[in-house]
Coordinates of C-alpha atoms and ligand atoms in Angstrom, one line a residue:
M1 CA -20.1 13.1 -14.8
R2 CA -17.2 12.9 -17.2
V3 CA -14.2 11.9 -15.1
T4 CA -10.6 11.4 -16.1
M5 CA -8.1 9.5 -14.1
I6 CA -4.4 10.1 -14.7
G7 CA -2.3 7.1 -13.7
A8 CA -3.8 3.6 -14.0
G9 CA -1.9 2.0 -11.1
Y10 CA -3.2 0.6 -7.8
V11 CA -5.1 3.7 -6.9
G12 CA -6.0 5.1 -10.3
L13 CA -7.3 1.9 -11.8
V14 CA -9.4 1.0 -8.7
S15 CA -10.7 4.5 -8.3
G16 CA -11.5 4.8 -12.0
A17 CA -13.3 1.4 -12.1
C18 CA -15.3 2.3 -9.0
F19 CA -16.3 5.7 -10.2
A20 CA -17.5 4.0 -13.5
D21 CA -19.4 1.5 -11.4
F22 CA -21.2 4.5 -9.7
G23 CA -22.4 5.5 -13.2
H24 CA -19.8 8.1 -14.2
D25 CA -18.2 8.1 -17.6
V26 CA -14.5 7.4 -16.8
C27 CA -11.4 7.5 -18.9
C28 CA -8.1 6.2 -17.4
V29 CA -4.9 7.6 -18.9
D30 CA -1.5 6.1 -18.4
K31 CA 1.8 7.0 -20.0
D32 CA 2.9 3.4 -20.0
P33 CA 1.6 2.0 -23.4
A34 CA 2.1 -1.6 -22.2
K35 CA -0.3 -1.0 -19.3
I36 CA -2.9 0.6 -21.6
D37 CA -2.6 -2.1 -24.3
A38 CA -3.0 -4.8 -21.6
L39 CA -6.1 -3.0 -20.2
N40 CA -7.6 -2.7 -23.7
R41 CA -7.1 -6.4 -24.2
G42 CA -9.0 -7.0 -21.0
E43 CA -5.9 -7.9 -18.9
I44 CA -5.4 -6.3 -15.5
P45 CA -1.7 -5.3 -15.0
I46 CA -1.9 -5.7 -11.1
F47 CA -3.3 -8.3 -8.7
E48 CA -6.2 -6.8 -6.8
P49 CA -9.2 -9.1 -5.8
G50 CA -12.4 -8.4 -7.7
L51 CA -10.8 -5.8 -10.0
S52 CA -10.8 -7.8 -13.1
D53 CA -14.6 -8.4 -13.0
L54 CA -15.3 -4.8 -12.1
V55 CA -13.2 -3.5 -14.9
A56 CA -14.7 -6.0 -17.4
K57 CA -18.3 -5.1 -16.4
N58 CA -17.8 -1.3 -16.8
V59 CA -15.9 -1.6 -20.0
R60 CA -18.7 -3.8 -21.4
D61 CA -21.2 -1.1 -20.3
A62 CA -19.1 1.6 -22.1
R63 CA -18.6 3.6 -18.9
L64 CA -14.8 2.9 -18.6
S65 CA -12.1 3.3 -21.2
F66 CA -8.3 3.5 -21.4
T67 CA -5.9 5.6 -23.4
T68 CA -2.4 6.9 -23.5
S69 CA -3.7 10.2 -25.0
L70 CA -4.0 12.6 -22.1
H71 CA -5.2 15.3 -24.4
E72 CA -8.2 13.3 -25.6
A73 CA -9.1 12.3 -22.0
V74 CA -8.8 15.8 -20.5
K75 CA -10.3 18.1 -23.1
D76 CA -14.0 17.2 -22.3
A77 CA -13.6 16.1 -18.7
E78 CA -15.5 17.8 -15.8
A79 CA -13.0 16.4 -13.2
V80 CA -9.4 15.3 -13.8
F81 CA -7.9 13.2 -11.0
I82 CA -4.1 12.9 -10.6
A83 CA -3.3 9.4 -9.3
V84 CA 0.3 9.1 -10.3
G85 CA 3.1 7.8 -8.1
T86 CA 4.8 10.0 -5.4
P87 CA 7.8 7.8 -4.4
S88 CA 10.6 8.8 -2.1
R89 CA 13.0 11.1 -3.9
R90 CA 16.4 9.4 -4.2
G91 CA 18.8 10.7 -1.7
D92 CA 16.7 12.8 0.7
G93 CA 13.4 11.1 1.4
H94 CA 11.2 14.0 0.3
A95 CA 8.3 13.0 -1.9
D96 CA 9.3 13.0 -5.6
L97 CA 6.6 15.3 -7.1
S98 CA 8.0 15.2 -10.7
Y99 CA 5.2 12.9 -11.9
V100 CA 2.5 15.1 -10.3
Y101 CA 4.0 18.3 -11.8
Q102 CA 4.4 16.7 -15.2
A103 CA 0.7 15.6 -15.1
A104 CA -0.2 19.2 -14.1
R105 CA 1.7 20.6 -17.1
D106 CA 0.1 18.0 -19.4
I107 CA -3.4 18.9 -18.1
A108 CA -2.8 22.6 -18.5
A109 CA -2.1 22.1 -22.2
S110 CA -5.5 20.3 -22.7
L111 CA -8.0 22.1 -20.5
S112 CA -11.2 23.4 -22.0
G113 CA -14.2 24.7 -20.1
Y114 CA -14.5 24.7 -16.3
T115 CA -12.5 21.7 -14.9
V116 CA -11.9 20.5 -11.4
I117 CA -8.4 19.1 -11.1
V118 CA -8.1 16.7 -8.1
T119 CA -5.0 15.5 -6.5
K120 CA -5.6 11.9 -5.4
S121 CA -1.9 11.0 -5.1
T122 CA -0.5 11.4 -1.6
V123 CA 1.3 14.8 -1.7
P124 CA 3.0 17.1 0.8
V125 CA 1.2 20.2 2.1
G126 CA 1.4 22.9 -0.5
T127 CA 1.5 20.7 -3.5
G128 CA -2.0 21.8 -4.5
D129 CA -0.8 25.4 -4.5
E130 CA 2.1 24.5 -6.8
V131 CA -0.2 22.5 -9.2
E132 CA -2.5 25.5 -9.3
R133 CA 0.5 27.8 -10.0
I134 CA 1.8 25.6 -12.9
I135 CA -1.6 25.5 -14.6
R136 CA -2.3 29.2 -14.1
E137 CA 1.1 30.1 -15.5
A138 CA 0.6 27.9 -18.6
R139 CA -3.1 28.9 -19.1
P140 CA -3.8 32.3 -17.5
E141 CA -7.3 32.4 -19.0
A142 CA -8.4 28.8 -18.1
E143 CA -11.4 28.2 -15.7
F144 CA -10.3 25.6 -13.2
A145 CA -10.0 24.7 -9.5
V146 CA -7.4 22.5 -7.8
V147 CA -8.8 20.2 -5.1
S148 CA -7.1 17.7 -2.7
N149 CA -8.9 14.4 -2.3
P150 CA -6.5 11.9 -0.7
E151 CA -7.1 8.2 -1.1
F152 CA -7.3 5.9 1.9
L153 CA -7.9 2.5 0.2
R154 CA -5.8 -0.5 1.2
E155 CA -4.4 -2.8 -1.4
G156 CA -5.9 -6.3 -1.1
A157 CA -9.3 -4.8 0.0
A158 CA -9.2 -1.8 -2.3
I159 CA -12.6 -2.0 -4.0
A160 CA -14.5 -2.5 -0.7
D161 CA -12.5 0.3 0.8
F162 CA -13.3 2.6 -2.1
K163 CA -17.0 1.8 -2.1
R164 CA -17.4 1.9 1.6
P165 CA -14.8 4.3 2.9
D166 CA -14.7 5.4 6.6
R167 CA -14.7 9.0 5.2
I168 CA -14.1 11.0 2.1
V169 CA -11.8 14.0 2.6
I170 CA -12.2 16.9 0.1
G171 CA -9.8 19.8 0.4
T172 CA -11.1 23.0 -1.3
E173 CA -12.4 26.4 -0.4
D174 CA -14.0 26.8 -3.8
E175 CA -17.8 26.3 -3.7
R176 CA -18.1 25.4 -7.4
A177 CA -15.4 22.7 -7.1
S178 CA -16.9 21.5 -3.8
N179 CA -20.3 21.0 -5.6
V180 CA -18.6 19.0 -8.4
M181 CA -16.8 16.8 -5.9
T182 CA -20.0 16.2 -3.9
E183 CA -21.8 15.2 -7.1
I184 CA -19.0 12.7 -8.0
Y185 CA -19.1 11.1 -4.5
R186 CA -22.9 11.3 -4.1
P187 CA -23.5 7.6 -4.4
L188 CA -21.2 7.1 -1.4
Y189 CA -22.5 9.6 1.0
L190 CA -26.0 8.5 0.3
N191 CA -24.6 5.2 1.8
S192 CA -23.7 7.4 4.8
S193 CA -19.9 7.6 4.3
P194 CA -19.1 10.9 5.9
L195 CA -17.8 13.6 3.6
L196 CA -15.4 16.0 5.2
V197 CA -14.8 19.3 3.4
T198 CA -11.6 21.0 4.6
S199 CA -9.0 23.5 3.4
R200 CA -6.7 22.1 0.7
R201 CA -3.7 22.1 3.0
T202 CA -5.6 20.4 5.7
A203 CA -6.7 17.6 3.4
E204 CA -3.1 17.1 2.2
L205 CA -1.9 16.8 5.8
T206 CA -4.7 14.6 6.9
K207 CA -3.5 11.7 4.6
Y208 CA 0.0 11.9 6.0
A209 CA -1.2 12.1 9.6
A210 CA -3.4 9.0 9.1
N211 CA -0.6 6.9 7.7
A212 CA 1.9 8.2 10.3
F213 CA -0.5 7.3 13.1
L214 CA -1.1 3.8 11.8
A215 CA 2.6 3.3 11.3
T216 CA 3.1 4.4 14.9
K217 CA 0.5 1.9 16.2
I218 CA 2.3 -1.0 14.4
T219 CA 5.7 0.1 15.6
F220 CA 4.4 0.5 19.2
I221 CA 3.1 -3.1 19.3
N222 CA 6.3 -4.4 17.7
E223 CA 8.3 -2.8 20.5
I224 CA 5.9 -4.2 23.1
A225 CA 6.4 -7.6 21.4
D226 CA 10.1 -7.4 21.9
L227 CA 9.6 -6.6 25.5
C228 CA 7.1 -9.5 25.8
E229 CA 9.9 -11.8 24.5
Q230 CA 12.2 -10.7 27.3
V231 CA 9.7 -10.9 30.2
G232 CA 7.8 -14.0 29.1
A233 CA 4.5 -12.2 28.3
N234 CA 2.2 -12.8 25.2
V235 CA 1.8 -9.8 22.9
Q236 CA -1.4 -11.1 21.3
D237 CA -3.0 -11.0 24.8
V238 CA -1.6 -7.6 25.5
A239 CA -2.9 -6.3 22.1
R240 CA -6.3 -7.7 22.9
G241 CA -6.2 -6.3 26.4
I242 CA -5.5 -2.8 25.2
G243 CA -7.4 -3.0 21.9
L244 CA -10.7 -3.7 23.6
D245 CA -10.4 -0.2 25.1
N246 CA -12.4 1.9 22.6
R247 CA -10.0 4.8 23.0
I248 CA -7.2 2.5 21.6
G249 CA -9.0 0.1 19.2
G250 CA -7.9 -3.3 18.2
K251 CA -6.8 -2.7 14.6
F252 CA -3.1 -2.3 13.6
L253 CA -2.0 -4.0 16.8
H254 CA -0.6 -7.2 15.2
A255 CA 3.1 -7.6 16.0
G256 CA 5.2 -8.6 13.0
P257 CA 8.3 -8.0 10.9
G258 CA 7.7 -4.2 10.6
Y259 CA 5.6 -2.2 8.2
G260 CA 6.4 -2.1 4.5
G261 CA 4.5 -1.5 1.3
S262 CA 4.1 1.3 -1.1
C263 CA 2.8 3.9 1.4
F264 CA 3.9 3.8 5.1
P265 CA 7.6 3.9 4.6
K266 CA 7.7 6.7 2.0
D267 CA 4.8 8.7 3.6
T268 CA 6.3 8.7 7.1
L269 CA 9.6 9.8 5.5
A270 CA 8.0 12.6 3.5
L271 CA 6.0 13.8 6.5
I272 CA 9.2 13.9 8.6
K273 CA 10.9 16.0 5.8
T274 CA 8.0 18.4 5.4
A275 CA 7.8 18.9 9.2
Q276 CA 11.5 19.6 9.4
D277 CA 11.2 22.1 6.5
F278 CA 8.5 23.9 8.4
E279 CA 10.5 23.8 11.6
A280 CA 7.9 21.7 13.4
P281 CA 9.8 18.4 13.6
T282 CA 7.7 15.3 14.3
R283 CA 10.0 13.5 16.8
I284 CA 7.6 10.6 17.3
I285 CA 7.4 9.8 13.6
E286 CA 11.1 10.2 13.2
T287 CA 11.6 7.5 15.9
V288 CA 8.9 5.3 14.4
A289 CA 10.6 5.3 11.0
A290 CA 14.0 4.6 12.5
V291 CA 12.7 1.8 14.7
N292 CA 10.9 0.2 11.8
D293 CA 13.9 0.5 9.6
Q294 CA 16.0 -1.5 11.9
R295 CA 13.4 -4.1 12.6
K296 CA 13.4 -5.7 9.2
R297 CA 17.0 -6.8 9.3
A298 CA 16.5 -7.7 13.0
M299 CA 13.9 -10.2 11.8
G300 CA 16.6 -11.8 9.6
R301 CA 18.8 -12.1 12.7
K302 CA 15.9 -13.7 14.5
V303 CA 15.9 -16.4 11.9
I304 CA 19.6 -16.9 12.2
T305 CA 19.3 -17.3 16.0
A306 CA 16.5 -19.8 15.5
C307 CA 18.9 -21.8 13.3
G308 CA 21.4 -22.0 16.1
G309 CA 23.4 -18.8 15.4
S310 CA 24.5 -19.5 11.8
V311 CA 22.9 -20.0 8.4
R312 CA 26.1 -20.3 6.4
G313 CA 25.6 -23.1 3.9
K314 CA 22.0 -23.6 5.0
T315 CA 18.8 -23.4 2.9
I316 CA 16.1 -21.2 4.3
A317 CA 12.5 -21.5 3.0
V318 CA 10.5 -18.2 2.9
L319 CA 6.8 -18.2 2.6
G320 CA 5.3 -14.9 1.4
L321 CA 7.2 -12.1 -0.3
T322 CA 4.6 -9.3 -0.9
F323 CA 4.3 -6.7 1.9
K324 CA 0.9 -8.1 2.8
P325 CA -1.5 -10.7 1.5
N326 CA -3.8 -10.3 -1.5
T327 CA -1.5 -8.0 -3.5
D328 CA 1.4 -8.5 -5.8
D329 CA 3.0 -5.2 -4.6
M330 CA 6.6 -5.7 -3.5
R331 CA 7.5 -2.1 -2.8
D332 CA 9.4 -1.8 0.5
A333 CA 8.3 -5.4 1.4
P334 CA 10.0 -6.6 4.7
S335 CA 10.9 -9.8 2.8
L336 CA 13.5 -7.8 0.8
D337 CA 15.5 -6.9 3.9
I338 CA 14.9 -10.3 5.6
I339 CA 16.1 -12.3 2.6
T340 CA 19.1 -10.0 2.0
T341 CA 20.1 -10.4 5.7
L342 CA 20.0 -14.2 5.3
Q343 CA 21.9 -14.2 2.1
D344 CA 24.5 -11.8 3.6
A345 CA 25.0 -14.4 6.4
G346 CA 25.7 -17.2 3.8
A347 CA 22.2 -18.8 3.4
S348 CA 20.6 -20.0 0.2
V349 CA 17.0 -18.8 0.1
R350 CA 14.1 -20.6 -1.6
A351 CA 10.8 -18.7 -1.6
Y352 CA 7.2 -19.0 -2.6
D353 CA 4.5 -16.4 -2.9
P354 CA 1.0 -16.9 -4.4
E355 CA 0.9 -13.7 -6.5
G356 CA 4.2 -11.7 -6.0
M357 CA 6.9 -13.9 -7.6
H358 CA 6.9 -12.3 -11.0
V359 CA 7.4 -8.9 -9.3
A360 CA 10.0 -10.3 -6.8
K361 CA 12.2 -12.1 -9.4
P362 CA 14.0 -9.0 -10.7
M363 CA 14.3 -7.6 -7.2
L364 CA 15.6 -10.8 -5.6
P365 CA 17.5 -12.5 -8.5
E366 CA 19.5 -14.9 -6.2
V367 CA 16.5 -16.5 -4.8
D368 CA 15.3 -20.0 -5.9
Y369 CA 11.5 -19.8 -6.5
A370 CA 9.3 -22.7 -5.6
R371 CA 6.0 -24.1 -6.9
D372 CA 4.1 -24.1 -3.6
A373 CA 4.7 -24.1 0.1
Y374 CA 5.7 -27.7 0.4
D375 CA 8.1 -27.4 -2.6
C376 CA 9.6 -24.4 -0.9
A377 CA 10.1 -26.3 2.4
R378 CA 11.7 -29.3 0.7
G379 CA 15.1 -30.1 2.3
A380 CA 15.3 -26.7 4.0
D381 CA 16.9 -26.1 7.4
A382 CA 14.2 -23.7 8.5
L383 CA 10.9 -22.2 7.2
V384 CA 10.1 -18.5 7.7
I385 CA 6.5 -17.2 7.3
V386 CA 6.9 -13.6 6.2
T387 CA 3.4 -12.8 4.7
E388 CA 0.2 -14.2 6.1
W389 CA -1.5 -15.3 2.9
D390 CA -4.6 -17.5 3.6
A391 CA -2.9 -20.3 1.8
F392 CA -0.3 -20.5 4.6
R393 CA -2.8 -20.4 7.5
A394 CA -3.7 -24.1 7.4
L395 CA -0.7 -26.0 6.0
D396 CA -0.6 -29.7 6.4
L397 CA 1.8 -29.8 9.3
G398 CA 2.7 -33.5 8.9
R399 CA 3.6 -32.9 5.3
L400 CA 5.6 -29.8 6.2
H401 CA 7.5 -31.6 8.9
N402 CA 8.4 -34.4 6.4
A403 CA 9.5 -31.9 3.8
L404 CA 11.9 -29.9 6.0
A405 CA 15.4 -31.2 6.7
H406 CA 15.2 -29.6 10.1
P407 CA 11.7 -28.8 11.5
V408 CA 12.4 -25.2 12.5
V409 CA 9.6 -22.7 11.8
V410 CA 9.9 -18.9 12.3
D411 CA 6.4 -17.4 12.1
L412 CA 6.8 -13.7 11.8
R413 CA 3.0 -13.2 11.6
N414 CA 1.9 -15.3 14.6
I415 CA -0.5 -17.4 12.5
Y416 CA 0.2 -20.7 14.2
R417 CA -0.2 -21.7 17.9
P418 CA 3.0 -22.3 19.7
D419 CA 1.7 -25.2 21.8
E420 CA 0.4 -27.1 18.8
M421 CA 3.5 -26.5 16.7
R422 CA 5.7 -27.8 19.6
R423 CA 3.4 -30.8 20.0
R424 CA 3.8 -31.6 16.3
G425 CA 7.6 -31.6 16.8
F426 CA 8.6 -28.3 15.4
T427 CA 11.1 -25.8 16.9
Y428 CA 8.8 -22.9 16.7
V429 CA 9.6 -19.2 17.1
S430 CA 7.1 -16.4 16.7
V431 CA 6.9 -12.7 17.6
G432 CA 6.3 -11.6 21.2
R433 CA 4.9 -15.0 22.4
P434 CA 6.4 -17.5 24.8
Ligands
NAD1 N1 -1.1 1.9 -3.5 C1 -1.8 2.2 -2.4 O1 -2.3 1.4 -1.7 C2 -2.2 3.7 -2.2 C3 -3.2 4.0 -1.3 C4 -3.5 5.3 -1.1 C5 -2.8 6.3 -1.7 N2 -1.8 6.0 -2.6 C6 -1.1 7.1 -3.3 O2 -1.6 7.1 -4.6 C7 -0.6 7.5 -5.6 C8 -0.5 6.4 -6.7 O3 0.0 5.2 -6.1 P1 -0.1 3.8 -6.9 O4 0.3 2.8 -5.9 O5 -1.4 3.7 -7.6 O6 1.1 4.0 -7.9 P2 1.4 3.2 -9.2 O7 2.9 3.3 -9.4 O8 0.8 1.8 -9.1 O9 0.6 3.9 -10.4 C9 1.0 5.2 -10.9 C10 0.8 5.2 -12.4 O10 0.9 6.5 -12.9 C11 1.4 6.5 -14.2 N3 1.9 7.8 -14.5 C12 2.9 8.5 -14.0 N4 3.1 9.7 -14.6 C13 2.1 9.8 -15.5 C14 1.7 10.8 -16.4 N5 2.3 12.0 -16.4 N6 0.6 10.6 -17.2 C15 0.0 9.4 -17.1 N7 0.3 8.4 -16.3 C16 1.3 8.6 -15.5 C17 2.5 5.4 -14.1 O11 2.8 4.9 -15.4 C18 1.8 4.3 -13.2 O12 1.1 3.4 -14.0 C19 0.7 7.7 -4.7 O13 0.8 9.0 -4.4 C20 0.4 6.8 -3.5 O14 1.1 7.3 -2.4 C21 -1.5 4.7 -2.9

């Protein structure tokens, strides 16, 4: 099938490359000429494991191309996916739909022949109706359908998630559009990924409900971790004890510094706003968002406490800046709040991240950036592990001890064992563990 992907970011580029790998003829469009130039030179503008090879292979086989010309890419397409950003709208937390609506207007101007327009961006309930209205108004005679197909991939494991999804959700009541979507995803459901066809509004809401539920699980275990610290229990054992119950499940029960990233913070907020507008407020999610918001600075204070109550004039080493490992995505990363809290309290911060430093630098200009974990620890008064990159899981503890001026380690991801760290001479603080 001839597929066009509008937006060549984390979702659009991965989805486009994977569709091409299934055998479809895919063109990715982005309005950012620097991004398209880089892709046409064979450079991948983001860090996502395996993406570079997948893109190169499909470009070589002439199934994947890149352009800034939306018109060229849309006019012959059978399906046009919208995968542009839907960040929080400044000021009120609603999803900013201006990029989606602009894409809809641009598509309308270039449509020819029956085309399925698919919203892959995460959008509030009713956005599909508005996209349809925009296109219909501009092109009353055009033959098209607007479908919702939310994306559930995780950065860092995006290709595997896209190629082996737990489910594919397709929101449409139009049989012709449903057939086109089924054809596009055929390679996947032959591999037995369940394909759920729902109403368009149901599909839109399913994405937000999924993210809100996962954010709730994380926030729940974080609060249990705080309680563990007060009563002398171990949150990892509690998480295992509840997670082995199939009704609960063990995933997303890792206590830590609070959720961040390009999806959970903005999507919980957008769902709260939609629910309020429809007079069906989601009190649980409102609480989750508020608790998580406060947690990030609280983690900064945890570091200050571990340093004896003051970090003024001290140097704090921070390992990991991205919101999770295996991505360079810094959007709403907990490191931003934690580092700002430490700087507000008078600390100098030195940081190292394997892939995120070029993105972090403009966001955290006052930070000193290190070459590696040991360079980061050099002469520091404490070391904080914020992101659990594999490279930080088996550090040479003797070397680390020697590098630090004071052997204080605050492990916000619980990747080291408290007994071993203490035996090695560290003052060790983790999350929800004695
Ligand atoms: N990042 C994730 O892990 C993830 C996972 C699931 C769903 N989503 C959702 O997918 C959507 C995209 O997220 P992302 O992380 O890929 O965003 P992104 O910012 O990485 O990519 C969006 C791209 O769209 C381009 N763009 C914007 N308007 C355009 C237009 N009119 N024409 C052409 N290109 C245009 C931008 O230049 C940018 O390159 C969001 O709604 C997000 O919530 C993201």
